[in-house]
Amino acid sequence: MSSGKKTAIAIGVLVAVAVGAVIALIQLNGSSDGDRAGQGPQSTVAAPSTQPPPTTGAPINYVVRRGDTLTSIAEQFGVLPAAIVAANQLTNPDQLTEGATLVIPPAPPLQLVIRPARTTAGDSVELTLTGAKPAESVTFEVNSPTGTFTGSPHTASSDGTVMTTYTPDLGAPEGIYTVIAKGDQGTTAQASLQVEPPDF
C-alpha cells in the first residue's frame, strides 16, 4: 500500500474517533449545544424574579424631613415611638436631624387574640387587637348561640393596638362564640371563644 493511501486511512480513523467522542459528550450532557460540551451534567437554575420582594413584616428606612417628630413618624407607620427609639438606639428622641435615616420596625400584624380562649360564663376574657390603623375607632361584636352583642367603640393607639375585656353573663349559653373586631377605616379581624357553664 502506498504511503498516500496509508495517510488517508489514518486521517479517516482520527476523524471517526473525534466524531465518536463528540457524540459521546453530547449524550453524556443531554444537550447538542457545543458550548456545553465537556462541562458535565447541567442543572437548570430559575431566573431571578422581577417582582419586588414583599415588604410586610420587614423594617424600612425613612429619611427624616423638616418638621418631623418622633410621634408623627410613629403614627405614620403605625408603630410606637419607643419601638423607633429602640431600633435606632436614639439617645435624644426629642431631637431628630433632617436628612438622617431612621430604621422603622414593622408594624404589628393584624390579629385578634382572646386570652384565655376558653372561659366559663361570668368570667372575663381579654380581647387584644393589633394591626389596626392609628386612632381608628374599633368596636367588638360577639356572636353567641343566642344573639349578638356589640360593645362601645375604642380608639386604637398609635401602634394600632386596642385592648378591652368581655364577660359572658352567668346565664350565657355554652358553645363557640365568634368575636369580630371592626374598625371605621376598614380593619376587620375575628377569633373564637369557647364558653362553658359555670361550676357551682
PDB file of C-alpha atoms in Angstrom:
ATOM      1  CA  MET A   1       0.000   0.000   0.000  1.00  0.00           C
ATOM      2  CA  SER A   2       1.328   3.416  -0.939  1.00  0.00           C
ATOM      3  CA  SER A   3       2.196   5.987   1.695  1.00  0.00           C
ATOM      4  CA  GLY A   4      -0.563   8.335   0.387  1.00  0.00           C
ATOM      5  CA  LYS A   5      -3.252   5.709   0.962  1.00  0.00           C
ATOM      6  CA  LYS A   6      -1.896   4.957   4.462  1.00  0.00           C
ATOM      7  CA  THR A   7      -2.034   8.648   5.373  1.00  0.00           C
ATOM      8  CA  ALA A   8      -5.659   8.960   4.148  1.00  0.00           C
ATOM      9  CA  ILE A   9      -6.712   5.915   6.152  1.00  0.00           C
ATOM     10  CA  ALA A  10      -5.046   7.293   9.301  1.00  0.00           C
ATOM     11  CA  ILE A  11      -6.767  10.641   8.908  1.00  0.00           C
ATOM     12  CA  GLY A  12     -10.127   8.896   8.402  1.00  0.00           C
ATOM     13  CA  VAL A  13      -9.651   6.890  11.600  1.00  0.00           C
ATOM     14  CA  LEU A  14      -8.779  10.025  13.566  1.00  0.00           C
ATOM     15  CA  VAL A  15     -11.854  11.818  12.231  1.00  0.00           C
ATOM     16  CA  ALA A  16     -14.098   8.893  13.165  1.00  0.00           C
ATOM     17  CA  VAL A  17     -12.647   8.777  16.653  1.00  0.00           C
ATOM     18  CA  ALA A  18     -13.123  12.528  17.102  1.00  0.00           C
ATOM     19  CA  VAL A  19     -16.735  12.399  15.878  1.00  0.00           C
ATOM     20  CA  GLY A  20     -17.464   9.499  18.192  1.00  0.00           C
ATOM     21  CA  ALA A  21     -16.002  11.423  21.142  1.00  0.00           C
ATOM     22  CA  VAL A  22     -18.184  14.468  20.391  1.00  0.00           C
ATOM     23  CA  ILE A  23     -21.315  12.297  20.123  1.00  0.00           C
ATOM     24  CA  ALA A  24     -20.461  10.651  23.439  1.00  0.00           C
ATOM     25  CA  LEU A  25     -20.020  14.024  25.108  1.00  0.00           C
ATOM     26  CA  ILE A  26     -23.364  15.268  23.750  1.00  0.00           C
ATOM     27  CA  GLN A  27     -25.136  12.144  25.027  1.00  0.00           C
ATOM     28  CA  LEU A  28     -23.462  12.480  28.406  1.00  0.00           C
ATOM     29  CA  ASN A  29     -24.566  16.091  28.820  1.00  0.00           C
ATOM     30  CA  GLY A  30     -28.020  15.607  27.351  1.00  0.00           C
ATOM     31  CA  SER A  31     -27.533  18.593  25.017  1.00  0.00           C
ATOM     32  CA  SER A  32     -26.495  19.391  21.480  1.00  0.00           C
ATOM     33  CA  ASP A  33     -25.127  22.791  22.482  1.00  0.00           C
ATOM     34  CA  GLY A  34     -21.490  22.844  21.552  1.00  0.00           C
ATOM     35  CA  ASP A  35     -20.707  25.453  24.222  1.00  0.00           C
ATOM     36  CA  ARG A  36     -21.673  22.986  26.958  1.00  0.00           C
ATOM     37  CA  ALA A  37     -19.621  20.096  25.740  1.00  0.00           C
ATOM     38  CA  GLY A  38     -17.238  18.733  28.330  1.00  0.00           C
ATOM     39  CA  GLN A  39     -18.895  20.633  31.215  1.00  0.00           C
ATOM     40  CA  GLY A  40     -20.530  17.588  32.753  1.00  0.00           C
ATOM     41  CA  PRO A  41     -24.225  17.213  33.697  1.00  0.00           C
ATOM     42  CA  GLN A  42     -26.107  20.519  33.563  1.00  0.00           C
ATOM     43  CA  SER A  43     -28.602  21.806  36.146  1.00  0.00           C
ATOM     44  CA  THR A  44     -31.384  24.278  35.470  1.00  0.00           C
ATOM     45  CA  VAL A  45     -31.401  27.461  37.568  1.00  0.00           C
ATOM     46  CA  ALA A  46     -34.543  29.576  37.551  1.00  0.00           C
ATOM     47  CA  ALA A  47     -34.077  33.182  36.557  1.00  0.00           C
ATOM     48  CA  PRO A  48     -34.446  35.665  39.394  1.00  0.00           C
ATOM     49  CA  SER A  49     -37.965  37.020  39.817  1.00  0.00           C
ATOM     50  CA  THR A  50     -38.633  40.515  38.559  1.00  0.00           C
ATOM     51  CA  GLN A  51     -41.304  41.016  41.235  1.00  0.00           C
ATOM     52  CA  PRO A  52     -40.223  43.207  44.177  1.00  0.00           C
ATOM     53  CA  PRO A  53     -39.782  41.349  47.467  1.00  0.00           C
ATOM     54  CA  PRO A  54     -42.670  41.629  49.933  1.00  0.00           C
ATOM     55  CA  THR A  55     -42.279  44.401  52.486  1.00  0.00           C
ATOM     56  CA  THR A  56     -44.814  43.159  55.006  1.00  0.00           C
ATOM     57  CA  GLY A  57     -43.113  42.385  58.289  1.00  0.00           C
ATOM     58  CA  ALA A  58     -39.767  43.894  57.254  1.00  0.00           C
ATOM     59  CA  PRO A  59     -38.134  47.054  58.630  1.00  0.00           C
ATOM     60  CA  ILE A  60     -37.898  50.020  56.280  1.00  0.00           C
ATOM     61  CA  ASN A  61     -35.651  53.065  56.104  1.00  0.00           C
ATOM     62  CA  TYR A  62     -37.138  56.527  56.467  1.00  0.00           C
ATOM     63  CA  VAL A  63     -35.347  59.812  55.797  1.00  0.00           C
ATOM     64  CA  VAL A  64     -36.276  62.484  58.344  1.00  0.00           C
ATOM     65  CA  ARG A  65     -37.895  65.557  56.827  1.00  0.00           C
ATOM     66  CA  ARG A  66     -38.206  69.090  58.089  1.00  0.00           C
ATOM     67  CA  GLY A  67     -40.924  69.296  60.738  1.00  0.00           C
ATOM     68  CA  ASP A  68     -40.935  65.564  61.525  1.00  0.00           C
ATOM     69  CA  THR A  69     -41.301  64.447  65.113  1.00  0.00           C
ATOM     70  CA  LEU A  70     -40.884  61.014  66.553  1.00  0.00           C
ATOM     71  CA  THR A  71     -44.602  60.879  67.299  1.00  0.00           C
ATOM     72  CA  SER A  72     -45.642  61.907  63.785  1.00  0.00           C
ATOM     73  CA  ILE A  73     -43.327  59.332  62.213  1.00  0.00           C
ATOM     74  CA  ALA A  74     -44.598  56.619  64.565  1.00  0.00           C
ATOM     75  CA  GLU A  75     -48.226  57.432  63.729  1.00  0.00           C
ATOM     76  CA  GLN A  76     -47.442  57.443  60.023  1.00  0.00           C
ATOM     77  CA  PHE A  77     -46.121  53.880  60.149  1.00  0.00           C
ATOM     78  CA  GLY A  78     -48.409  52.546  62.893  1.00  0.00           C
ATOM     79  CA  VAL A  79     -45.702  51.798  65.446  1.00  0.00           C
ATOM     80  CA  LEU A  80     -44.914  53.053  68.914  1.00  0.00           C
ATOM     81  CA  PRO A  81     -42.337  55.852  69.292  1.00  0.00           C
ATOM     82  CA  ALA A  82     -40.496  53.632  71.755  1.00  0.00           C
ATOM     83  CA  ALA A  83     -40.082  51.000  69.042  1.00  0.00           C
ATOM     84  CA  ILE A  84     -38.340  53.522  66.770  1.00  0.00           C
ATOM     85  CA  VAL A  85     -36.143  54.689  69.644  1.00  0.00           C
ATOM     86  CA  ALA A  86     -35.104  51.098  70.377  1.00  0.00           C
ATOM     87  CA  ALA A  87     -34.500  50.202  66.721  1.00  0.00           C
ATOM     88  CA  ASN A  88     -32.214  53.215  66.219  1.00  0.00           C
ATOM     89  CA  GLN A  89     -30.740  53.490  69.743  1.00  0.00           C
ATOM     90  CA  LEU A  90     -31.692  57.155  69.876  1.00  0.00           C
ATOM     91  CA  THR A  91     -30.186  58.963  72.856  1.00  0.00           C
ATOM     92  CA  ASN A  92     -32.350  62.060  72.442  1.00  0.00           C
ATOM     93  CA  PRO A  93     -35.667  61.220  70.732  1.00  0.00           C
ATOM     94  CA  ASP A  94     -36.799  64.849  71.027  1.00  0.00           C
ATOM     95  CA  GLN A  95     -34.138  65.982  68.553  1.00  0.00           C
ATOM     96  CA  LEU A  96     -34.265  64.497  65.058  1.00  0.00           C
ATOM     97  CA  THR A  97     -31.790  65.562  62.387  1.00  0.00           C
ATOM     98  CA  GLU A  98     -33.210  66.464  58.997  1.00  0.00           C
ATOM     99  CA  GLY A  99     -31.810  64.096  56.368  1.00  0.00           C
ATOM    100  CA  ALA A 100     -30.956  61.372  58.886  1.00  0.00           C
ATOM    101  CA  THR A 101     -32.130  57.839  58.126  1.00  0.00           C
ATOM    102  CA  LEU A 102     -34.233  56.014  60.685  1.00  0.00           C
ATOM    103  CA  VAL A 103     -34.991  52.313  60.709  1.00  0.00           C
ATOM    104  CA  ILE A 104     -38.736  51.846  61.137  1.00  0.00           C
ATOM    105  CA  PRO A 105     -39.586  48.458  62.677  1.00  0.00           C
ATOM    106  CA  PRO A 106     -42.521  46.514  61.211  1.00  0.00           C
ATOM    107  CA  ALA A 107     -45.990  47.309  62.495  1.00  0.00           C
ATOM    108  CA  PRO A 108     -47.748  44.581  64.493  1.00  0.00           C
ATOM    109  CA  PRO A 109     -49.694  42.134  62.296  1.00  0.00           C
ATOM    110  CA  LEU A 110     -53.488  42.365  62.036  1.00  0.00           C
ATOM    111  CA  GLN A 111     -54.649  39.880  64.648  1.00  0.00           C
ATOM    112  CA  LEU A 112     -57.325  39.467  67.299  1.00  0.00           C
ATOM    113  CA  VAL A 113     -56.239  37.454  70.330  1.00  0.00           C
ATOM    114  CA  ILE A 114     -58.539  36.281  73.118  1.00  0.00           C
ATOM    115  CA  ARG A 115     -56.979  35.311  76.450  1.00  0.00           C
ATOM    116  CA  PRO A 116     -57.945  32.822  77.648  1.00  0.00           C
ATOM    117  CA  ALA A 117     -59.572  31.280  74.597  1.00  0.00           C
ATOM    118  CA  ARG A 118     -61.779  29.151  76.869  1.00  0.00           C
ATOM    119  CA  THR A 119     -63.745  30.556  79.779  1.00  0.00           C
ATOM    120  CA  THR A 120     -66.811  29.941  81.896  1.00  0.00           C
ATOM    121  CA  ALA A 121     -69.928  32.101  81.989  1.00  0.00           C
ATOM    122  CA  GLY A 122     -69.353  35.005  84.369  1.00  0.00           C
ATOM    123  CA  ASP A 123     -65.562  35.108  83.910  1.00  0.00           C
ATOM    124  CA  SER A 124     -63.884  37.844  81.892  1.00  0.00           C
ATOM    125  CA  VAL A 125     -61.552  37.427  78.920  1.00  0.00           C
ATOM    126  CA  GLU A 126     -59.138  39.951  77.435  1.00  0.00           C
ATOM    127  CA  LEU A 127     -59.527  40.981  73.801  1.00  0.00           C
ATOM    128  CA  THR A 128     -56.406  42.362  72.115  1.00  0.00           C
ATOM    129  CA  LEU A 129     -56.450  43.657  68.554  1.00  0.00           C
ATOM    130  CA  THR A 130     -53.193  44.545  66.788  1.00  0.00           C
ATOM    131  CA  GLY A 131     -52.635  45.936  63.310  1.00  0.00           C
ATOM    132  CA  ALA A 132     -55.455  48.499  63.299  1.00  0.00           C
ATOM    133  CA  LYS A 133     -54.945  51.986  61.887  1.00  0.00           C
ATOM    134  CA  PRO A 134     -53.672  54.581  64.383  1.00  0.00           C
ATOM    135  CA  ALA A 135     -56.614  56.378  66.045  1.00  0.00           C
ATOM    136  CA  GLU A 136     -59.074  54.066  64.262  1.00  0.00           C
ATOM    137  CA  SER A 137     -62.411  53.605  66.040  1.00  0.00           C
ATOM    138  CA  VAL A 138     -62.914  49.892  66.688  1.00  0.00           C
ATOM    139  CA  THR A 139     -65.957  48.044  68.006  1.00  0.00           C
ATOM    140  CA  PHE A 140     -66.115  44.413  69.117  1.00  0.00           C
ATOM    141  CA  GLU A 141     -69.065  42.260  68.118  1.00  0.00           C
ATOM    142  CA  VAL A 142     -69.708  38.990  69.949  1.00  0.00           C
ATOM    143  CA  ASN A 143     -71.891  36.430  68.208  1.00  0.00           C
ATOM    144  CA  SER A 144     -73.194  33.828  70.672  1.00  0.00           C
ATOM    145  CA  PRO A 145     -75.543  30.884  70.059  1.00  0.00           C
ATOM    146  CA  THR A 146     -78.480  33.072  71.118  1.00  0.00           C
ATOM    147  CA  GLY A 147     -77.685  36.501  69.701  1.00  0.00           C
ATOM    148  CA  THR A 148     -75.204  39.306  69.073  1.00  0.00           C
ATOM    149  CA  PHE A 149     -73.630  41.755  71.496  1.00  0.00           C
ATOM    150  CA  THR A 150     -71.864  44.903  70.281  1.00  0.00           C
ATOM    151  CA  GLY A 151     -69.658  46.829  72.693  1.00  0.00           C
ATOM    152  CA  SER A 152     -68.832  50.509  72.772  1.00  0.00           C
ATOM    153  CA  PRO A 153     -66.172  51.837  70.352  1.00  0.00           C
ATOM    154  CA  HIS A 154     -62.493  52.006  71.323  1.00  0.00           C
ATOM    155  CA  THR A 155     -59.753  54.168  69.808  1.00  0.00           C
ATOM    156  CA  ALA A 156     -56.645  52.390  68.548  1.00  0.00           C
ATOM    157  CA  SER A 157     -53.297  53.536  69.908  1.00  0.00           C
ATOM    158  CA  SER A 158     -50.528  54.955  67.730  1.00  0.00           C
ATOM    159  CA  ASP A 159     -49.278  51.426  67.011  1.00  0.00           C
ATOM    160  CA  GLY A 160     -52.772  50.173  66.122  1.00  0.00           C
ATOM    161  CA  THR A 161     -53.477  48.257  69.321  1.00  0.00           C
ATOM    162  CA  VAL A 162     -56.865  48.029  71.045  1.00  0.00           C
ATOM    163  CA  MET A 163     -57.421  46.212  74.336  1.00  0.00           C
ATOM    164  CA  THR A 164     -60.681  45.571  76.166  1.00  0.00           C
ATOM    165  CA  THR A 165     -62.470  42.838  78.114  1.00  0.00           C
ATOM    166  CA  TYR A 166     -65.615  40.802  77.599  1.00  0.00           C
ATOM    167  CA  THR A 167     -67.579  38.964  80.271  1.00  0.00           C
ATOM    168  CA  PRO A 168     -70.254  36.423  79.330  1.00  0.00           C
ATOM    169  CA  ASP A 169     -73.292  36.642  81.598  1.00  0.00           C
ATOM    170  CA  LEU A 170     -73.733  33.959  84.234  1.00  0.00           C
ATOM    171  CA  GLY A 171     -76.693  32.674  82.275  1.00  0.00           C
ATOM    172  CA  ALA A 172     -74.904  32.754  78.926  1.00  0.00           C
ATOM    173  CA  PRO A 173     -75.289  29.570  76.875  1.00  0.00           C
ATOM    174  CA  GLU A 174     -72.300  27.342  76.373  1.00  0.00           C
ATOM    175  CA  GLY A 175     -70.764  26.982  72.953  1.00  0.00           C
ATOM    176  CA  ILE A 176     -68.460  28.664  70.479  1.00  0.00           C
ATOM    177  CA  TYR A 177     -68.671  32.467  70.388  1.00  0.00           C
ATOM    178  CA  THR A 178     -67.295  34.402  67.416  1.00  0.00           C
ATOM    179  CA  VAL A 179     -65.704  37.745  68.304  1.00  0.00           C
ATOM    180  CA  ILE A 180     -65.302  40.222  65.439  1.00  0.00           C
ATOM    181  CA  ALA A 181     -63.326  43.467  65.632  1.00  0.00           C
ATOM    182  CA  LYS A 182     -64.494  46.100  63.156  1.00  0.00           C
ATOM    183  CA  GLY A 183     -62.747  49.411  62.516  1.00  0.00           C
ATOM    184  CA  ASP A 184     -64.151  52.501  60.822  1.00  0.00           C
ATOM    185  CA  GLN A 185     -61.133  52.535  58.466  1.00  0.00           C
ATOM    186  CA  GLY A 186     -61.609  49.026  57.108  1.00  0.00           C
ATOM    187  CA  THR A 187     -59.878  46.893  59.754  1.00  0.00           C
ATOM    188  CA  THR A 188     -61.580  43.528  60.385  1.00  0.00           C
ATOM    189  CA  ALA A 189     -60.388  40.559  62.402  1.00  0.00           C
ATOM    190  CA  GLN A 190     -62.071  37.728  64.249  1.00  0.00           C
ATOM    191  CA  ALA A 191     -61.366  34.941  66.719  1.00  0.00           C
ATOM    192  CA  SER A 192     -63.290  32.232  68.534  1.00  0.00           C
ATOM    193  CA  LEU A 193     -64.118  31.910  72.226  1.00  0.00           C
ATOM    194  CA  GLN A 194     -65.254  28.734  73.961  1.00  0.00           C
ATOM    195  CA  VAL A 195     -67.777  29.452  76.733  1.00  0.00           C
ATOM    196  CA  GLU A 196     -68.636  26.736  79.248  1.00  0.00           C
ATOM    197  CA  PRO A 197     -71.232  26.694  82.031  1.00  0.00           C
ATOM    198  CA  PRO A 198     -70.019  27.871  85.452  1.00  0.00           C
ATOM    199  CA  ASP A 199     -69.043  25.374  88.140  1.00  0.00           C
ATOM    200  CA  PHE A 200     -71.287  25.900  91.169  1.00  0.00           C
TER     201      PHE A 200
END
